[in-house]
Coordinates of C-alpha atoms in Angstrom, one line a residue:
Chain A
M1 CA -32.5 26.6 -23.1
D2 CA -30.6 28.3 -20.3
A3 CA -27.6 26.4 -19.0
I4 CA -28.6 27.3 -15.4
R5 CA -32.1 28.4 -14.3
I6 CA -32.4 29.1 -10.5
E7 CA -35.9 29.6 -9.1
N8 CA -36.3 30.9 -5.6
L9 CA -33.5 28.8 -4.3
T10 CA -33.2 29.0 -0.5
K11 CA -30.9 27.4 2.0
Q12 CA -31.4 27.8 5.7
Y13 CA -29.2 26.4 8.5
K14 CA -31.1 26.7 11.7
D15 CA -31.5 30.4 12.2
V16 CA -29.2 31.5 9.4
V17 CA -30.5 31.9 5.9
A18 CA -27.4 31.4 3.7
V19 CA -29.2 31.8 0.4
D20 CA -32.5 33.6 0.3
H21 CA -34.9 33.1 -2.6
L22 CA -32.2 33.4 -5.3
S23 CA -33.5 33.5 -8.8
L24 CA -31.3 34.0 -11.9
T25 CA -30.4 32.4 -15.2
V26 CA -27.1 31.7 -16.9
G27 CA -26.9 31.3 -20.7
Q28 CA -25.1 28.6 -22.6
G29 CA -21.4 29.2 -22.8
E30 CA -21.7 32.3 -20.6
L31 CA -19.1 33.1 -17.9
F32 CA -21.1 34.3 -15.0
S33 CA -19.6 35.5 -11.7
L34 CA -21.1 35.5 -8.3
L35 CA -19.7 38.3 -6.1
G36 CA -20.2 39.2 -2.5
V37 CA -18.5 39.7 0.8
N38 CA -17.8 36.6 3.0
G39 CA -21.0 34.9 4.1
A40 CA -23.0 36.3 1.1
G41 CA -24.0 32.8 0.0
K42 CA -21.9 32.3 -3.1
T43 CA -20.3 29.0 -2.0
T44 CA -23.6 27.7 -0.7
T45 CA -25.2 28.5 -4.0
I46 CA -22.5 26.5 -5.8
K47 CA -22.9 23.6 -3.3
M48 CA -26.6 23.4 -4.1
L49 CA -26.1 23.7 -7.8
S50 CA -23.5 20.9 -7.8
C51 CA -25.8 18.6 -5.7
L52 CA -23.5 18.8 -2.7
T53 CA -26.2 20.4 -0.5
K54 CA -30.0 20.1 -0.7
P55 CA -31.9 23.3 -0.9
T56 CA -34.4 24.1 1.8
S57 CA -36.8 25.3 -0.8
G58 CA -36.8 26.4 -4.4
E59 CA -35.4 24.6 -7.4
A60 CA -32.6 24.9 -10.0
Y61 CA -32.3 23.3 -13.4
L62 CA -28.9 22.7 -15.1
N63 CA -29.4 22.2 -18.9
G64 CA -33.0 21.3 -18.0
K65 CA -32.2 18.8 -15.3
S66 CA -33.5 19.3 -11.7
I67 CA -30.7 19.4 -9.1
Q68 CA -33.1 17.6 -6.7
A69 CA -34.9 15.1 -8.8
E70 CA -32.2 14.3 -11.4
S71 CA -29.0 14.7 -9.4
A72 CA -27.2 11.8 -11.1
A73 CA -27.8 13.5 -14.5
V74 CA -26.6 16.8 -13.1
K75 CA -23.5 15.3 -11.6
S76 CA -22.5 13.8 -14.9
M77 CA -22.5 17.2 -16.6
V78 CA -20.9 19.4 -14.0
A79 CA -17.4 19.7 -12.5
V80 CA -16.4 21.7 -9.5
S81 CA -13.1 23.3 -8.6
P82 CA -13.5 23.9 -4.9
Q83 CA -12.1 26.9 -3.0
E84 CA -9.4 24.7 -1.4
T85 CA -7.2 22.6 -3.7
A86 CA -8.9 19.2 -3.9
V87 CA -6.3 16.7 -4.9
A88 CA -5.3 13.2 -3.7
P89 CA -2.0 13.9 -2.0
G90 CA -0.6 10.3 -2.2
L91 CA -1.2 10.1 -6.0
T92 CA 1.0 11.6 -8.7
V93 CA -0.3 14.4 -10.9
L94 CA -1.1 11.9 -13.7
E95 CA -2.8 9.5 -11.3
N96 CA -5.0 12.3 -10.0
L97 CA -6.1 13.0 -13.6
E98 CA -6.6 9.3 -14.2
L99 CA -8.7 9.1 -11.0
I100 CA -11.1 11.8 -12.2
C101 CA -11.3 10.2 -15.7
G102 CA -12.2 6.9 -14.0
V103 CA -14.9 8.2 -11.8
Y104 CA -16.5 9.9 -14.8
G105 CA -16.3 6.6 -16.6
L106 CA -14.3 7.8 -19.6
P107 CA -13.0 5.0 -21.9
K108 CA -9.3 4.2 -21.8
E109 CA -8.4 5.7 -25.2
V110 CA -10.3 8.9 -24.4
R111 CA -8.5 9.1 -21.0
K112 CA -5.1 9.0 -22.5
D113 CA -5.8 11.8 -24.9
R114 CA -7.5 14.0 -22.3
I115 CA -4.7 13.6 -19.8
R116 CA -2.1 14.5 -22.5
R117 CA -4.1 17.6 -23.6
M118 CA -4.8 18.7 -20.0
T119 CA -1.1 18.2 -19.1
E120 CA -0.2 20.4 -22.0
L121 CA -2.9 23.0 -21.4
L122 CA -1.9 23.6 -17.7
D123 CA 1.8 23.0 -18.3
L124 CA 1.8 20.1 -15.9
G125 CA 4.3 18.0 -17.8
S126 CA 7.3 18.9 -15.6
V127 CA 5.5 17.7 -12.4
A128 CA 3.5 14.8 -14.0
G129 CA 5.3 12.1 -12.0
K130 CA 5.4 13.9 -8.7
K131 CA 3.0 13.3 -5.8
A132 CA 0.4 16.0 -5.6
G133 CA 1.0 16.3 -1.8
K134 CA 4.6 17.4 -2.5
L135 CA 3.7 20.2 -4.9
S136 CA 3.6 23.9 -4.1
G137 CA 0.2 25.6 -3.6
G138 CA 0.3 27.0 -7.1
W139 CA 0.9 23.7 -8.8
Q140 CA -1.7 22.0 -6.6
R141 CA -4.2 24.7 -7.7
R142 CA -3.3 24.1 -11.4
L143 CA -3.8 20.4 -10.9
S144 CA -7.1 21.0 -9.1
I145 CA -8.4 23.0 -12.1
A146 CA -7.1 20.4 -14.5
M147 CA -9.1 17.8 -12.5
A148 CA -12.2 20.0 -12.9
L149 CA -11.7 20.4 -16.7
I150 CA -10.7 16.9 -17.7
S151 CA -14.2 15.5 -17.7
H152 CA -15.2 18.2 -20.3
P153 CA -18.1 19.4 -18.1
E154 CA -21.0 21.2 -19.8
I155 CA -21.1 23.4 -16.7
L156 CA -18.0 24.3 -14.6
F157 CA -18.1 25.8 -11.1
L158 CA -15.0 27.6 -10.1
D159 CA -15.0 28.7 -6.5
E160 CA -12.4 31.4 -6.1
P161 CA -10.1 29.8 -8.7
T162 CA -7.1 32.2 -8.3
L163 CA -7.1 32.3 -4.6
G164 CA -3.5 32.1 -3.3
L165 CA -1.9 32.2 -6.8
D166 CA 0.9 34.6 -7.7
V167 CA 0.5 37.2 -10.4
I168 CA 1.9 35.1 -13.2
A169 CA -0.1 32.0 -12.3
R170 CA -3.2 34.1 -12.0
S171 CA -2.6 35.7 -15.4
E172 CA -2.1 32.2 -17.0
L173 CA -5.3 30.9 -15.4
W174 CA -7.2 33.9 -16.7
D175 CA -6.0 33.0 -20.2
L176 CA -7.2 29.5 -19.7
I177 CA -10.6 30.6 -18.4
R178 CA -11.0 33.0 -21.3
S179 CA -10.2 30.1 -23.7
L180 CA -13.2 28.2 -22.3
K181 CA -15.6 31.0 -22.8
G182 CA -18.3 30.1 -25.3
K183 CA -17.6 26.4 -25.1
T184 CA -18.3 25.7 -21.4
T185 CA -20.8 27.5 -19.2
I186 CA -18.8 28.8 -16.2
L187 CA -20.1 29.9 -12.8
M188 CA -17.3 31.5 -10.9
T189 CA -17.0 33.1 -7.5
T190 CA -14.2 35.5 -6.7
H191 CA -13.2 38.2 -4.3
Y192 CA -11.0 39.9 -6.9
M193 CA -13.0 42.7 -8.6
E194 CA -10.6 43.1 -11.5
E195 CA -10.9 39.4 -12.2
A196 CA -14.7 39.5 -12.3
E197 CA -14.7 42.5 -14.6
A198 CA -12.0 41.1 -16.9
L199 CA -13.5 37.7 -17.3
S200 CA -17.3 37.8 -16.8
D201 CA -20.0 38.2 -19.3
R202 CA -22.4 39.0 -16.5
V203 CA -22.0 39.4 -12.7
A204 CA -24.4 38.9 -9.8
I205 CA -23.7 40.6 -6.5
M206 CA -25.1 38.9 -3.4
K207 CA -25.4 40.0 0.2
D208 CA -26.8 38.0 3.1
G209 CA -28.0 35.4 0.8
R210 CA -30.0 37.8 -1.4
L211 CA -29.3 38.9 -4.9
L212 CA -28.6 42.6 -5.1
I213 CA -28.0 43.1 -8.8
C214 CA -27.3 41.0 -11.9
D215 CA -25.9 42.7 -15.0
T216 CA -22.8 43.1 -17.1
P217 CA -19.8 44.7 -15.4
A218 CA -20.5 47.9 -17.4
G219 CA -24.2 47.8 -16.5
I220 CA -23.3 47.5 -12.8
K221 CA -20.9 50.5 -13.0
D222 CA -23.7 52.5 -14.7
A223 CA -26.3 51.5 -12.1
A224 CA -23.9 52.5 -9.3
G225 CA -22.8 55.7 -11.1
K226 CA -19.1 54.7 -10.5
D227 CA -16.2 54.6 -12.9
S228 CA -14.5 51.6 -11.3
F229 CA -16.0 48.2 -10.9
G230 CA -14.6 47.9 -7.4
D231 CA -16.2 51.1 -6.3
A232 CA -19.5 50.0 -8.0
F233 CA -19.3 46.7 -6.0
I234 CA -18.7 48.6 -2.7
H235 CA -21.6 51.0 -3.5
M236 CA -24.0 48.1 -4.2
V237 CA -23.1 46.1 -1.1
K238 CA -23.3 49.2 1.2
E239 CA -26.4 50.7 -0.4
G240 CA -28.2 47.4 -0.9
G241 CA -28.2 47.6 -4.7
T242 CA -31.0 47.7 -7.3
L243 CA -32.7 44.8 -9.0
Chain B
M1 CA -15.8 0.5 -13.0
R2 CA -16.1 3.9 -11.2
M3 CA -16.0 2.2 -7.8
L4 CA -12.8 0.2 -8.9
T5 CA -11.1 3.5 -9.9
F6 CA -11.9 4.9 -6.5
A7 CA -10.8 1.7 -4.7
G8 CA -7.6 1.7 -6.7
R9 CA -6.9 5.2 -5.5
N10 CA -7.4 4.1 -1.9
T11 CA -5.1 1.1 -2.4
K12 CA -2.4 3.4 -3.6
E13 CA -2.8 5.9 -0.8
L14 CA -2.6 3.0 1.8
L15 CA 0.4 1.2 0.3
R16 CA 2.4 4.4 -0.2
D17 CA 2.2 5.2 3.5
P18 CA 5.3 3.6 5.1
L19 CA 3.5 3.5 8.5
T20 CA 0.9 1.2 7.0
L21 CA 3.5 -1.4 6.0
A22 CA 5.6 -0.9 9.2
F23 CA 2.7 -1.3 11.6
G24 CA 0.3 -3.5 9.6
L25 CA 2.9 -6.1 8.7
G26 CA 5.7 -5.5 11.0
F27 CA 4.1 -5.1 14.5
P28 CA 2.2 -8.4 14.6
L29 CA 5.3 -10.2 13.5
V30 CA 7.4 -8.5 16.2
L31 CA 4.8 -9.6 18.8
L32 CA 4.7 -13.1 17.4
F33 CA 8.5 -13.5 17.6
L34 CA 8.7 -11.8 21.1
L35 CA 6.0 -14.0 22.6
S36 CA 7.5 -17.0 21.0
A37 CA 10.8 -16.2 22.6
I38 CA 9.1 -15.8 26.0
Q39 CA 7.4 -19.2 25.4
A40 CA 10.7 -20.8 24.6
N41 CA 12.1 -19.7 28.0
V42 CA 9.0 -19.8 30.1
P43 CA 6.5 -22.2 28.6
V44 CA 2.9 -21.0 28.9
P45 CA 0.1 -22.9 27.2
L46 CA -1.5 -19.6 26.0
F47 CA 1.6 -18.8 24.0
E48 CA 2.1 -22.1 22.3
I49 CA 2.3 -21.3 18.6
D50 CA -0.9 -23.0 17.6
H51 CA -2.8 -21.1 20.3
L52 CA -0.9 -17.8 19.9
I53 CA -1.0 -17.4 16.1
P54 CA -4.8 -17.0 15.7
G55 CA -4.8 -14.3 18.3
I56 CA -1.9 -12.5 16.7
A57 CA -3.6 -12.7 13.3
V58 CA -6.8 -11.2 14.7
F59 CA -4.8 -8.6 16.6
G60 CA -3.1 -7.5 13.4
L61 CA -6.5 -6.6 12.0
S62 CA -6.9 -3.8 14.5
F63 CA -4.4 -2.0 12.3
M64 CA -6.8 -2.5 9.4
T65 CA -9.4 -0.6 11.5
L66 CA -6.8 2.2 12.0
F67 CA -5.9 2.3 8.3
S68 CA -9.5 2.5 7.0
A69 CA -10.5 5.0 9.7
T70 CA -7.5 7.2 9.0
L71 CA -8.1 7.2 5.2
I72 CA -11.7 8.2 5.5
A73 CA -11.1 10.8 8.2
K74 CA -8.3 12.4 6.2
D75 CA -10.4 12.4 3.1
R76 CA -13.3 14.0 5.1
G77 CA -10.9 16.7 6.3
S78 CA -9.8 17.6 2.8
S79 CA -11.7 19.0 -0.2
L80 CA -11.1 15.9 -2.3
L81 CA -14.1 14.1 -0.9
R82 CA -16.3 17.1 -1.5
R83 CA -15.1 17.2 -5.1
L84 CA -15.8 13.4 -5.4
Y85 CA -19.3 13.9 -4.0
T86 CA -20.1 16.1 -7.0
T87 CA -19.0 13.3 -9.5
P88 CA -21.2 10.4 -10.6
L89 CA -19.8 8.2 -7.8
T90 CA -22.7 6.8 -5.7
S91 CA -22.9 6.1 -2.0
L92 CA -22.3 2.4 -2.7
D93 CA -19.2 3.2 -4.7
F94 CA -17.8 5.1 -1.8
I95 CA -18.5 2.4 0.8
L96 CA -17.2 -0.4 -1.4
G97 CA -14.3 1.7 -2.5
Y98 CA -13.1 2.2 1.0
T99 CA -13.8 -1.4 2.1
L100 CA -12.4 -3.6 -0.8
P101 CA -8.8 -2.3 -0.8
I102 CA -8.4 -3.3 2.9
L103 CA -9.5 -6.9 2.4
P104 CA -6.4 -8.1 0.3
L105 CA -4.2 -6.2 2.8
A106 CA -5.8 -8.2 5.7
V107 CA -5.4 -11.5 3.9
A108 CA -1.8 -10.7 3.1
Q109 CA -1.1 -9.7 6.7
T110 CA -2.7 -12.9 8.0
T111 CA -0.8 -15.1 5.4
I112 CA 2.5 -13.5 6.5
C113 CA 1.6 -14.1 10.1
Y114 CA 0.9 -17.8 9.5
L115 CA 4.0 -18.2 7.3
A116 CA 6.1 -16.8 10.2
A117 CA 4.3 -19.2 12.6
L118 CA 5.3 -22.1 10.3
C119 CA 8.9 -20.9 10.7
L120 CA 8.4 -20.9 14.5
G121 CA 7.2 -24.5 14.5
L122 CA 3.5 -24.4 13.6
E123 CA 2.7 -27.8 12.1
W124 CA 1.5 -27.5 8.5
T125 CA -2.1 -28.6 7.9
V126 CA -4.7 -27.7 5.3
N127 CA -6.5 -25.9 8.2
I128 CA -4.0 -23.1 7.9
L129 CA -5.6 -22.3 4.5
Y130 CA -9.0 -22.4 6.1
A131 CA -7.8 -20.1 8.9
V132 CA -6.7 -17.6 6.3
L133 CA -10.0 -17.9 4.5
F134 CA -12.0 -17.4 7.7
I135 CA -10.1 -14.2 8.4
L136 CA -12.3 -12.6 5.7
P137 CA -15.4 -12.2 7.9
V138 CA -13.2 -11.1 10.8
S139 CA -11.5 -8.5 8.5
L140 CA -15.0 -7.3 7.5
L141 CA -15.7 -6.7 11.2
Y142 CA -12.6 -4.7 11.8
I143 CA -12.9 -2.7 8.5
A144 CA -16.5 -1.9 9.4
I145 CA -15.3 -0.5 12.8
G146 CA -12.8 1.6 10.8
L147 CA -15.5 2.9 8.5
L148 CA -17.6 3.8 11.5
C149 CA -14.8 5.6 13.3
G150 CA -13.6 7.3 10.1
S151 CA -17.1 8.6 9.4
I152 CA -17.5 10.4 12.8
L153 CA -13.9 11.2 14.0
T154 CA -11.2 13.5 12.7
D155 CA -7.9 12.0 11.6
K156 CA -6.3 13.1 14.9
Q157 CA -9.1 11.5 17.0
V158 CA -8.8 8.4 14.9
G159 CA -5.1 8.1 15.8
G160 CA -5.9 8.2 19.5
I161 CA -9.1 6.2 19.6
C162 CA -8.4 3.5 16.9
G163 CA -4.6 3.5 17.2
G164 CA -4.5 3.5 21.0
L165 CA -7.7 2.7 22.7
L166 CA -9.4 0.3 20.3
T167 CA -6.2 -1.6 19.5
N168 CA -5.6 -2.3 23.2
L169 CA -9.3 -2.9 24.2
A170 CA -9.8 -5.3 21.3
A171 CA -6.6 -7.2 22.3
W172 CA -7.5 -7.4 26.1
L173 CA -11.0 -8.5 25.3
S174 CA -9.8 -11.1 22.8
G175 CA -8.1 -13.6 25.2
T176 CA -4.9 -13.3 23.2
W177 CA -2.6 -11.9 25.9
F178 CA -4.2 -13.6 28.9
D179 CA -6.8 -16.3 29.5
L180 CA -10.2 -14.8 30.0
E181 CA -11.2 -17.8 32.2
L182 CA -8.5 -16.7 34.7
V183 CA -10.1 -13.2 35.0
G184 CA -13.6 -14.5 34.9
G185 CA -16.6 -12.6 36.3
V186 CA -17.9 -9.4 34.7
F187 CA -14.8 -9.0 32.5
R188 CA -15.3 -12.4 30.9
K189 CA -19.0 -11.7 30.4
I190 CA -18.2 -8.4 28.7
A191 CA -15.6 -10.0 26.6
Y192 CA -17.9 -12.7 25.4
S193 CA -20.7 -10.2 24.6
L194 CA -18.3 -8.5 22.2
P195 CA -17.0 -9.9 19.0
F196 CA -13.2 -9.8 19.6
V197 CA -12.8 -13.1 21.6
H198 CA -15.2 -14.8 19.2
A199 CA -13.0 -13.8 16.3
V200 CA -10.0 -15.4 18.1
D201 CA -11.9 -18.5 19.1
L202 CA -13.2 -18.8 15.5
E203 CA -9.6 -18.8 14.2
R204 CA -8.4 -21.2 16.9
G205 CA -11.3 -23.6 16.2
V206 CA -10.6 -23.5 12.4
L207 CA -6.9 -24.0 12.8
A208 CA -7.5 -26.9 15.1
G209 CA -10.0 -28.4 12.7
N210 CA -12.9 -28.1 15.1
F211 CA -15.3 -26.5 12.7
S212 CA -18.4 -27.4 14.7
E213 CA -17.0 -25.5 17.7
A214 CA -15.8 -22.6 15.5
L215 CA -19.1 -22.0 13.7
P216 CA -21.1 -20.4 16.6
H217 CA -18.2 -17.8 16.9
L218 CA -18.6 -17.1 13.2
W219 CA -22.2 -16.0 13.7
W220 CA -21.1 -13.6 16.5
V221 CA -18.4 -12.1 14.2
L222 CA -20.8 -11.8 11.2
G223 CA -23.6 -10.4 13.4
Y224 CA -21.4 -7.7 14.7
A225 CA -19.8 -7.1 11.3
V226 CA -23.3 -6.5 9.8
V227 CA -24.3 -4.2 12.7
F228 CA -21.1 -2.1 12.5
L229 CA -21.3 -2.0 8.7
A230 CA -24.9 -0.8 8.7
A231 CA -24.0 1.8 11.3
A232 CA -20.9 2.9 9.3
V233 CA -22.9 3.2 6.1
G234 CA -25.6 5.2 7.9
L235 CA -23.1 7.6 9.5
F236 CA -21.1 7.9 6.3
L237 CA -24.2 8.8 4.3
R238 CA -25.2 11.3 7.0
Q239 CA -21.9 13.1 6.9
M240 CA -22.1 13.0 3.1
K241 CA -25.5 14.7 3.2
R242 CA -24.1 17.2 5.7
Q243 CA -21.6 18.4 3.1

């Protein structure tokens, strides 16, 4: 069974079609990237898949569950790390992690273990007792990702996860994302071409809500006849791509 | 359980804001002592302690409106709420999670006000306990107004409208600072068609032990609380769907 199956998914806001009859599939444990210039429909797609926004038409299934008819089941298996850091500013790092464990209904003994492991994994130990609102942007981003991972989601949505991070923090986050490959299905959006090429099993390029191409990074370079993935992306977006 | 986790987070956010404690607990007490000092020098029946304290207790609740509205408006302006919308938390969890943490604060505030009034010469009777008990439906009314404002206003607008306008309007129309009978006319009619004066009359009746006189005011308060709560739930759900 595909982890994500999207069938003609469309979202229209008045006169603007944000996502236009999008159809694609993402396999179990695959790291799949959605690329596109601003307004391409990447974030709207994630919002629909995470049940934050209802589609105007079309359907999507996450591990076989409909995002419209079975939203509660979908919500229990996904986690989202939004574009902006989404943390509770008045709570400490540990309390933020406890909050997410609580809203996913994890038993107390499981919570303790998960918080310990997540604190180690993202190296949050040194700031564990500090209020999230007092942390730097990089630390807040780490915490935000930890909050997305702590529920052990079957499907993880990462909306521009390395936005605003310095080179070292980005490299560390790449390592973390790589370590999840094969275990968790990840749908990621990014504006960094080298990030998409380095991490993704497959990439979909969107423009004006429509899918231009969906292939491996190497396949996209071949299709565009370019040596670099960045050039291939620019070619696809300017030329309209091939499906 | 999930709702309690969310409510716990909201309690922490509220109690860790020093302005909450300073205004919520301090300001009504300052007014109580100030008006009692005036009463000591220039006796006015309106400011006799058994007549004044119910009005001060109700006035203090307008800060509960401010707190609940600010908390929701701030959450709406951040990505945290968007993240929480993608978790298994239901609409009811959100509404109760925002409402329940304020109730103990309201009761604590009222208790402190009555304790201060005892120090200022209020005669101890068991009716004081009933007055604290009857503050619960009044609190629900003020929290509902907060939920309503927080669902439609930004946190800056909340500061102006709930912190400035509503606090003053609710006080003027409650008959705490001046006798509505003295103003009379349209002003009195408007005041008695709104819930604020009924909330104060309810507390005054209960404190005086005149329960049969107090009860009709309770229906006004509960009626408005239900209407505001229904409107708040509707508007909160609407903005939730708009995400």
